Tab-separated table of C-alpha atoms and ligand atoms in Angstrom:
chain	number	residue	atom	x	y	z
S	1	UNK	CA	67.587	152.678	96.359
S	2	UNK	CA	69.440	153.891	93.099
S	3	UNK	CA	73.016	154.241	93.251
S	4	UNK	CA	73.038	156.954	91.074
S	5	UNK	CA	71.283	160.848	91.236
S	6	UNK	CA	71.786	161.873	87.305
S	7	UNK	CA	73.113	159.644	84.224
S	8	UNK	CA	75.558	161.261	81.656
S	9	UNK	CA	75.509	159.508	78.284
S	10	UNK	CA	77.981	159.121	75.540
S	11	UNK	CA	76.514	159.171	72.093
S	12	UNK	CA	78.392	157.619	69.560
S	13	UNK	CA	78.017	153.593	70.550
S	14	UNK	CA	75.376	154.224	73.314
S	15	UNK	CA	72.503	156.296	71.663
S	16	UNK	CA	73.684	156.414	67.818
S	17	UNK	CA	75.460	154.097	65.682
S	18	UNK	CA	77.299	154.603	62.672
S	19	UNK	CA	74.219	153.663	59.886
S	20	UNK	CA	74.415	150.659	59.212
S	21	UNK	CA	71.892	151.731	56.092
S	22	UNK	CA	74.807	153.467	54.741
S	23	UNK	CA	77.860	150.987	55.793
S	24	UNK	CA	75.750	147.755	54.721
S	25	UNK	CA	75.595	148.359	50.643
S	26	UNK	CA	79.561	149.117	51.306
S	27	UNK	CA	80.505	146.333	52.633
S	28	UNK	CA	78.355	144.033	51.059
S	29	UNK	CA	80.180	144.530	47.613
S	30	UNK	CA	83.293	142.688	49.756
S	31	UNK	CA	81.078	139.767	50.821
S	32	UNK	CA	79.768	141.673	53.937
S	33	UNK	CA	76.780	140.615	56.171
S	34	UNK	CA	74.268	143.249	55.437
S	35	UNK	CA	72.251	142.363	58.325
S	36	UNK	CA	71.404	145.399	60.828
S	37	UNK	CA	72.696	142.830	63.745
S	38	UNK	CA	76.010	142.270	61.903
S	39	UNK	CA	76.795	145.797	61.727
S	40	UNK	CA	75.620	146.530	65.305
S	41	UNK	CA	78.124	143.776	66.402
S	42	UNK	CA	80.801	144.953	64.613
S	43	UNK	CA	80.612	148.387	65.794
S	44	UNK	CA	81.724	146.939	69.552
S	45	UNK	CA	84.129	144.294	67.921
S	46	UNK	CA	85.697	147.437	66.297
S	47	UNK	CA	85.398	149.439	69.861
S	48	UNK	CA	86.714	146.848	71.560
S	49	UNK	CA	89.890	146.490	69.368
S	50	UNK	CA	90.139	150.238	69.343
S	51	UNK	CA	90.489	149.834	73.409
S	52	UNK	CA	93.187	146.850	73.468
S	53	UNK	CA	95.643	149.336	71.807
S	54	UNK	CA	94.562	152.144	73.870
S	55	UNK	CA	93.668	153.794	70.370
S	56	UNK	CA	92.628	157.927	70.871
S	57	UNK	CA	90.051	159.346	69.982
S	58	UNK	CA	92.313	160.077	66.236
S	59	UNK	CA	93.335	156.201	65.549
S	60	UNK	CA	90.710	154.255	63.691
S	61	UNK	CA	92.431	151.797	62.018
S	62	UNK	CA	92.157	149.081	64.239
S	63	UNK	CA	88.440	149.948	64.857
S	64	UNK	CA	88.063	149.548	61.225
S	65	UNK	CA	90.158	146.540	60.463
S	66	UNK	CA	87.913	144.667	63.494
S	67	UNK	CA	84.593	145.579	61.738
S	68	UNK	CA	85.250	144.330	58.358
S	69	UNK	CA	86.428	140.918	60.295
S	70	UNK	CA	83.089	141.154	61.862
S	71	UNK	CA	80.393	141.726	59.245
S	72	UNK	CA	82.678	138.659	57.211
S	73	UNK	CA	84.350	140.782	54.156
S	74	UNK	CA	86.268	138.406	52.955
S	75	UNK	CA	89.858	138.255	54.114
S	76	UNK	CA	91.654	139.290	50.636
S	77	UNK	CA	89.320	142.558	50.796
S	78	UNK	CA	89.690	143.518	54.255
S	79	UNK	CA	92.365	146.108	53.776
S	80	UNK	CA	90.319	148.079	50.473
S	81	UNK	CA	87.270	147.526	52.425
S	82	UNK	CA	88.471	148.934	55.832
S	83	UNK	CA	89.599	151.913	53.787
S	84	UNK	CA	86.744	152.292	52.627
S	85	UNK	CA	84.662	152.163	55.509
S	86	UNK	CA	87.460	154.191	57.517
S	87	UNK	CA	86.551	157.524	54.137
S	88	UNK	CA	82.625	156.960	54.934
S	89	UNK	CA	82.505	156.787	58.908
S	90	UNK	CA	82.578	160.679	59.156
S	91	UNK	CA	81.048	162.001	61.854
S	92	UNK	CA	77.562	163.084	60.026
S	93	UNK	CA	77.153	159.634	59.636
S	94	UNK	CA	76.947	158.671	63.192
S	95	UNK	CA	73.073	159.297	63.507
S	96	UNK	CA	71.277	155.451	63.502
S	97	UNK	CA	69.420	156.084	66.908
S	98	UNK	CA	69.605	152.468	68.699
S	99	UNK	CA	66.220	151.732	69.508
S	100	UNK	CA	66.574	150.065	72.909
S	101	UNK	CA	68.455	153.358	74.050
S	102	UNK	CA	66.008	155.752	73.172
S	103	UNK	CA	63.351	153.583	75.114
S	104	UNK	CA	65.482	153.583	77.520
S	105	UNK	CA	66.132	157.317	77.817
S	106	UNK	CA	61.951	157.432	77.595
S	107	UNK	CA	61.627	155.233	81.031
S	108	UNK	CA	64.788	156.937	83.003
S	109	UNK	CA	62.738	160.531	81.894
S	110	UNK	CA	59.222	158.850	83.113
S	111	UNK	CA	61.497	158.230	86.273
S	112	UNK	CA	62.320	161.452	86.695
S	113	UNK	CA	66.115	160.901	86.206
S	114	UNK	CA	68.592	164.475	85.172
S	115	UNK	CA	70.019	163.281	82.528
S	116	UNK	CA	72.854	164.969	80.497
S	117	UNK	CA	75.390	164.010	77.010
S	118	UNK	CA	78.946	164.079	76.928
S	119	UNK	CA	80.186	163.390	73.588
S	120	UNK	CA	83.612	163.439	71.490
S	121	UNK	CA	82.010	165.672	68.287
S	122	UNK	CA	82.408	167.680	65.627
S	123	UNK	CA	80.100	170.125	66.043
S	124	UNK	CA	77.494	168.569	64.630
S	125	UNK	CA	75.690	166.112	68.127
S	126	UNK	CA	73.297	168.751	69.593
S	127	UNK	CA	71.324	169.700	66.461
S	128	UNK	CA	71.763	165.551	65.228
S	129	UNK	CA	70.552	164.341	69.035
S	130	UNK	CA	67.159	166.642	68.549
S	131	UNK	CA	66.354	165.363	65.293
S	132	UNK	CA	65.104	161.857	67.224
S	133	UNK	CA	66.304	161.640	70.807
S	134	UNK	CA	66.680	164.694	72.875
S	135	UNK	CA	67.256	168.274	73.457
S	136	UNK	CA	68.753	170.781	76.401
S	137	UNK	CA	65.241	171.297	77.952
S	138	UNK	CA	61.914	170.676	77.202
S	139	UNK	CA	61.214	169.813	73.580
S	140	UNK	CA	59.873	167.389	71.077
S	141	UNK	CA	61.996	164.639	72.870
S	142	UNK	CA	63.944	163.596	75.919
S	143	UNK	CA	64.576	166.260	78.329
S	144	UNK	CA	68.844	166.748	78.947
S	145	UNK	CA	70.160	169.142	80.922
S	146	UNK	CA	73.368	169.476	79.103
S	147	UNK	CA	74.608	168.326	75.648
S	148	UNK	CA	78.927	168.805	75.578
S	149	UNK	CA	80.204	168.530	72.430
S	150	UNK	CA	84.327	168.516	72.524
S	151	UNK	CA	84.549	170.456	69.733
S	152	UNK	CA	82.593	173.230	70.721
S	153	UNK	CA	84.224	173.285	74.339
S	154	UNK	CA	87.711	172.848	72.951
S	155	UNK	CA	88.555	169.912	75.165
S	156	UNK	CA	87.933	166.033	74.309
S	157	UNK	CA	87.879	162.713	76.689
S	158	UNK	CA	89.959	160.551	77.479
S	159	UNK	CA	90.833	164.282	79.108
S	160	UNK	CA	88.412	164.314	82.002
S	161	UNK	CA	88.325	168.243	82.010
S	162	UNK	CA	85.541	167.857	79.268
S	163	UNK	CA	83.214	167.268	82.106
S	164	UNK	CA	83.465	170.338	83.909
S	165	UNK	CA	81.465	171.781	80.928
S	166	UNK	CA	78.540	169.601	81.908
S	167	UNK	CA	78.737	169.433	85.114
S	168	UNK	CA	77.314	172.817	86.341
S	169	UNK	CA	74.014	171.721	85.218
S	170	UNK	CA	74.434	169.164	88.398
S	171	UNK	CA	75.009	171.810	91.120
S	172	UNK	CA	75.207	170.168	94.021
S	173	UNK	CA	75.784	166.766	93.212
S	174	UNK	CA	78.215	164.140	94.594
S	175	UNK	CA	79.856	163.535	90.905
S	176	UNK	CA	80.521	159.614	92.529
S	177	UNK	CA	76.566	159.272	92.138
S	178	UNK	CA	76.679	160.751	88.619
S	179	UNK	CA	76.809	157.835	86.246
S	180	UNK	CA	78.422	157.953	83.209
S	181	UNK	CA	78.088	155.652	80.460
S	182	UNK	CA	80.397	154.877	77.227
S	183	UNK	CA	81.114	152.411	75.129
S	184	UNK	CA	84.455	153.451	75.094
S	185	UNK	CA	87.461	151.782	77.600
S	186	UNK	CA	89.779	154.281	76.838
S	187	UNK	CA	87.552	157.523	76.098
S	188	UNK	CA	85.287	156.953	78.486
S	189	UNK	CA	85.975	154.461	81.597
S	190	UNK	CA	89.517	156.696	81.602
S	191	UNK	CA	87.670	159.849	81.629
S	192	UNK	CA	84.874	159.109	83.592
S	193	UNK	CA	86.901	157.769	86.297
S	194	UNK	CA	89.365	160.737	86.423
S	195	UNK	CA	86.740	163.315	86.784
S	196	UNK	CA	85.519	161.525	89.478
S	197	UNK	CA	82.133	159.553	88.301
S	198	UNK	CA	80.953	156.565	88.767
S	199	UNK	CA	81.963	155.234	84.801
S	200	UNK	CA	80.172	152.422	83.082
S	201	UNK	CA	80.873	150.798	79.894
S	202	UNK	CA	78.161	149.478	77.364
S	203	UNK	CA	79.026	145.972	76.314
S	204	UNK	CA	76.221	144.844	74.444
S	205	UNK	CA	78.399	141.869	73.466
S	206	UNK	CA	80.462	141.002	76.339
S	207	UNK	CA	83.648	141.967	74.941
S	208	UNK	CA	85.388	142.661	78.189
S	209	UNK	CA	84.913	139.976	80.665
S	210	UNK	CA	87.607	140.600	82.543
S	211	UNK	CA	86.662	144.117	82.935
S	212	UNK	CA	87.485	145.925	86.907
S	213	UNK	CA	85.190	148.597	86.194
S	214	UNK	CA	81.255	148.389	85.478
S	215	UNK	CA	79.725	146.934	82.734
S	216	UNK	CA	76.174	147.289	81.270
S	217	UNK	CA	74.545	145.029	78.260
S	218	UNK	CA	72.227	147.894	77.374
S	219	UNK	CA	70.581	150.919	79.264
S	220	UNK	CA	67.493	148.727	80.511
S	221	UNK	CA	69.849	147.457	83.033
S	222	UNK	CA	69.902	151.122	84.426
S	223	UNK	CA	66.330	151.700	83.959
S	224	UNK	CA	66.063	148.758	86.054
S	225	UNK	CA	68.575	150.662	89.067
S	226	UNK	CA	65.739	153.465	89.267
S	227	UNK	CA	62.414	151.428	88.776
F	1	LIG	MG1	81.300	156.322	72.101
């Protein structure tokens, strides 16, 4: 039996990354890996540093500092290069779709899973999410119930009141068998957890062994909890 009635999904880190066709030719004039695996790595090595300061949703630095270490810019050009990256990671530029997710999200839909999207935006994640991966309702792609974006609701995780915007479209169910899945320690175990979900990390990489809360390598492991 699944553990879970509904999923709620993160976006940045869990179905988009920042494009890695745009931060690749950066970082490769410093002696960066180009490679689309690099960049996918570094995005959780920079994540994960983000989390062992407790970084909001504001701080970067440390997030961008980690992911020049981790596509290999060479040490005397990490601080230009981190700069760099830190005045082209705006938020129209989170839109690679990770592949395995959005097969993912195709199998939990064949499942007949309600599915919804929390996300910490700028406006911008409903109309980028329909371009490839989903829309509120029937459409060209995956079926959500909900798509939050904090800046149109005024309210942002780690604050777990961002969910009550979402979670009307899940009348009547037990929020502790609503999963809810970041990438995010801070943003998203915190808030997850606070509101009262059952919060799970994606941690493609296994950056946080130690971890007391729930961990996931990718979403197959939850298409797995419903198949
Ligand atoms: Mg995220």
């Amino acid at each position: 039996m699944p553990r879970f009635d509904a999923v709620l999904f993160d976006a940045g880190g869990v179905l988009v990354l920042p494009d890695p066709l745009v931060l690749a030719p950066l970082l490769a004039y410093f002696g960066g890996d180009p490679s689309l695996d690099s960049h996918r790595r570094a995005h959780y090595a920079g994540m994960k540093a983000k989390s062992d300061i407790d970084a909001g949703e504001s701080s970067w630095d440390a997030y961008n500092d980690a992911y020049v270490a981790a596509v290999g810019v060479d040490e005397d050009d990490r601080a230009e290069a981190a700069e760099m990256l830190d005045r082209t990671r705006y938020h129209a530029t989170w839109r690679w779709v990770i592949p395995e997710s959005r097969a993912a999200l195709d199998r939990l839909a064949e499942c007949g899973v309600p599915m919804g999207v929390v996300s910490n935006a700028s406006g911008q994640i409903e109309a980028m999410l329909a371009r490839e991966i989903c829309q509120v309702g029937p459409g060209d792609h995956i079926e959500m119930r909900v798509i939050v974006d904090s800046e149109l609701v005024g309210v942002a995780k780690p604050d777990p009141r961002i969910f009550d915007h979402a979670l009307p479209a899940f009348d009547g169910f037990d929020r502790s068998r609503i999963a809810y899945v970041g990438d995010s320690v801070t943003m998203d175990i915190g808030a997850g957890a606070a509101a009262g979900l059952h919060p799970i990390l994606l941690d493609p990489y296994d950056h946080h062994p130690e971890a007391d809360f729930e961990r996931i390598r990718s979403l197959d492991e939850l298409v797995a909890e419903f198949g």
